[in-house]
């Protein structure tokens, strides 16, 4: 397996600052991506368990999380809308099944 290429440190002060900022932004974006995916997983687990009230409650919270993260540009707005739509259909099917 090939080794990772060694990254050179930027020479210019502006480049060094940009590298520092990129580390912080990458950490923040990674955290938000994780939060997004966790929100979706929690709703899907509740749906799989057949818990209507919990699924509906978690879906409400997940909608908020998805909207905030899409607004920040971490995920595309259409992806967030698609994920919300699919979750809503699952929650609604669960409510109608009973």
C-alpha positions as a Markdown table, in Angstrom:
| # | Residue | x | y | z |
|---|---|---|---|---|
| 1 | Unk | 0.0 | 0.0 | 0.0 |
| 2 | Unk | 1.3 | 3.4 | -0.9 |
| 3 | Unk | 2.2 | 5.8 | 1.8 |
| 4 | Unk | 0.3 | 9.1 | 2.2 |
| 5 | Unk | 2.0 | 12.0 | 0.5 |
| 6 | Unk | 3.7 | 14.3 | 3.0 |
| 7 | Unk | 2.0 | 17.7 | 3.1 |
| 8 | Unk | 4.3 | 20.7 | 2.9 |
| 9 | Unk | 3.8 | 23.6 | 5.3 |
| 10 | Unk | 2.8 | 26.8 | 3.5 |
| 11 | Unk | 5.5 | 29.5 | 3.4 |
| 12 | Unk | 3.3 | 32.6 | 3.5 |
| 13 | Unk | 1.7 | 33.7 | 6.7 |
| 14 | Unk | -1.7 | 33.8 | 5.0 |
| 15 | Unk | -1.3 | 30.2 | 3.8 |
| 16 | Unk | -0.3 | 29.1 | 7.4 |
| 17 | Unk | -3.4 | 30.8 | 8.8 |
| 18 | Unk | -5.6 | 29.2 | 6.1 |
| 19 | Unk | -4.2 | 25.8 | 7.1 |
| 20 | Unk | -5.0 | 26.5 | 10.7 |
| 21 | Unk | -8.6 | 27.6 | 9.8 |
| 22 | Unk | -9.1 | 24.5 | 7.7 |
| 23 | Unk | -8.3 | 22.2 | 10.6 |
| 24 | Unk | -11.0 | 24.0 | 12.8 |
| 25 | Unk | -13.6 | 24.1 | 10.0 |
| 26 | Unk | -13.0 | 20.4 | 9.1 |
| 27 | Unk | -13.6 | 19.4 | 12.8 |
| 28 | Unk | -16.8 | 21.5 | 13.0 |
| 29 | Unk | -18.1 | 20.1 | 9.7 |
| 30 | Unk | -17.3 | 16.6 | 10.7 |
| 31 | Unk | -19.2 | 17.1 | 13.9 |
| 32 | Unk | -22.2 | 18.5 | 12.1 |
| 33 | Unk | -22.2 | 15.6 | 9.6 |
| 34 | Unk | -22.2 | 13.2 | 12.4 |
| 35 | Unk | -25.1 | 15.0 | 14.1 |
| 36 | Unk | -27.1 | 14.9 | 10.9 |
| 37 | Unk | -26.6 | 11.1 | 10.4 |
| 38 | Unk | -27.3 | 10.3 | 14.0 |
| 39 | Unk | -30.6 | 12.2 | 13.8 |
| 40 | Unk | -31.7 | 10.1 | 10.8 |
| 41 | Unk | -30.6 | 6.9 | 12.4 |
| 42 | Unk | -32.5 | 7.6 | 15.6 |
| 43 | Unk | -35.7 | 8.1 | 13.6 |
| 44 | Unk | -35.2 | 4.9 | 11.6 |
| 45 | Unk | -34.5 | 2.9 | 14.8 |
| 46 | Unk | -37.8 | 4.2 | 16.3 |
| 47 | Unk | -39.7 | 3.3 | 13.1 |
| 48 | Unk | -38.1 | -0.2 | 13.0 |
| 49 | Unk | -39.1 | -0.7 | 16.6 |
| 50 | Unk | -42.7 | 0.3 | 15.8 |
| 51 | Unk | -42.8 | 3.1 | 18.4 |
| 52 | Unk | -45.1 | 5.7 | 16.8 |
| 53 | Unk | -44.9 | 8.4 | 19.4 |
| 54 | Unk | -41.1 | 8.2 | 19.8 |
| 55 | Unk | -40.7 | 8.2 | 16.0 |
| 56 | Unk | -42.9 | 11.3 | 15.6 |
| 57 | Unk | -41.1 | 13.1 | 18.3 |
| 58 | Unk | -37.6 | 12.3 | 17.0 |
| 59 | Unk | -38.7 | 13.1 | 13.5 |
| 60 | Unk | -39.6 | 16.7 | 14.6 |
| 61 | Unk | -36.2 | 17.1 | 16.2 |
| 62 | Unk | -34.5 | 15.6 | 13.1 |
| 63 | Unk | -36.2 | 18.0 | 10.8 |
| 64 | Unk | -34.8 | 20.9 | 12.7 |
| 65 | Unk | -31.3 | 19.4 | 12.6 |
| 66 | Unk | -31.5 | 18.6 | 8.9 |
| 67 | Unk | -32.6 | 22.2 | 8.1 |
| 68 | Unk | -29.9 | 23.9 | 10.1 |
| 69 | Unk | -27.1 | 21.7 | 8.6 |
| 70 | Unk | -28.4 | 22.2 | 5.1 |
| 71 | Unk | -28.5 | 25.9 | 5.6 |
| 72 | Unk | -24.8 | 25.8 | 6.6 |
| 73 | Unk | -24.0 | 24.0 | 3.4 |
| 74 | Unk | -22.7 | 20.9 | 5.0 |
| 75 | Unk | -25.1 | 18.9 | 2.9 |
| 76 | Unk | -27.0 | 20.1 | -0.1 |
| 77 | Unk | -30.5 | 21.4 | 0.5 |
| 78 | Unk | -32.0 | 18.9 | -1.9 |
| 79 | Unk | -30.3 | 16.0 | 0.0 |
| 80 | Unk | -31.8 | 17.3 | 3.3 |
| 81 | Unk | -35.3 | 17.6 | 1.7 |
| 82 | Unk | -35.0 | 14.1 | 0.2 |
| 83 | Unk | -34.0 | 12.6 | 3.6 |
| 84 | Unk | -36.8 | 14.5 | 5.4 |
| 85 | Unk | -39.3 | 13.3 | 2.8 |
| 86 | Unk | -38.3 | 9.7 | 3.1 |
| 87 | Unk | -38.4 | 9.8 | 6.9 |
| 88 | Unk | -41.8 | 11.5 | 6.9 |
| 89 | Unk | -43.1 | 8.7 | 4.6 |
| 90 | Unk | -41.8 | 6.0 | 7.0 |
| 91 | Unk | -43.3 | 7.8 | 10.1 |
| 92 | Unk | -46.6 | 8.3 | 8.3 |
| 93 | Unk | -46.7 | 4.6 | 7.2 |
| 94 | Unk | -46.1 | 3.6 | 10.8 |
| 95 | Unk | -49.0 | 5.7 | 12.0 |
| 96 | Unk | -51.3 | 4.4 | 9.4 |
| 97 | Unk | -50.4 | 0.8 | 10.0 |
| 98 | Unk | -51.9 | 1.0 | 13.5 |
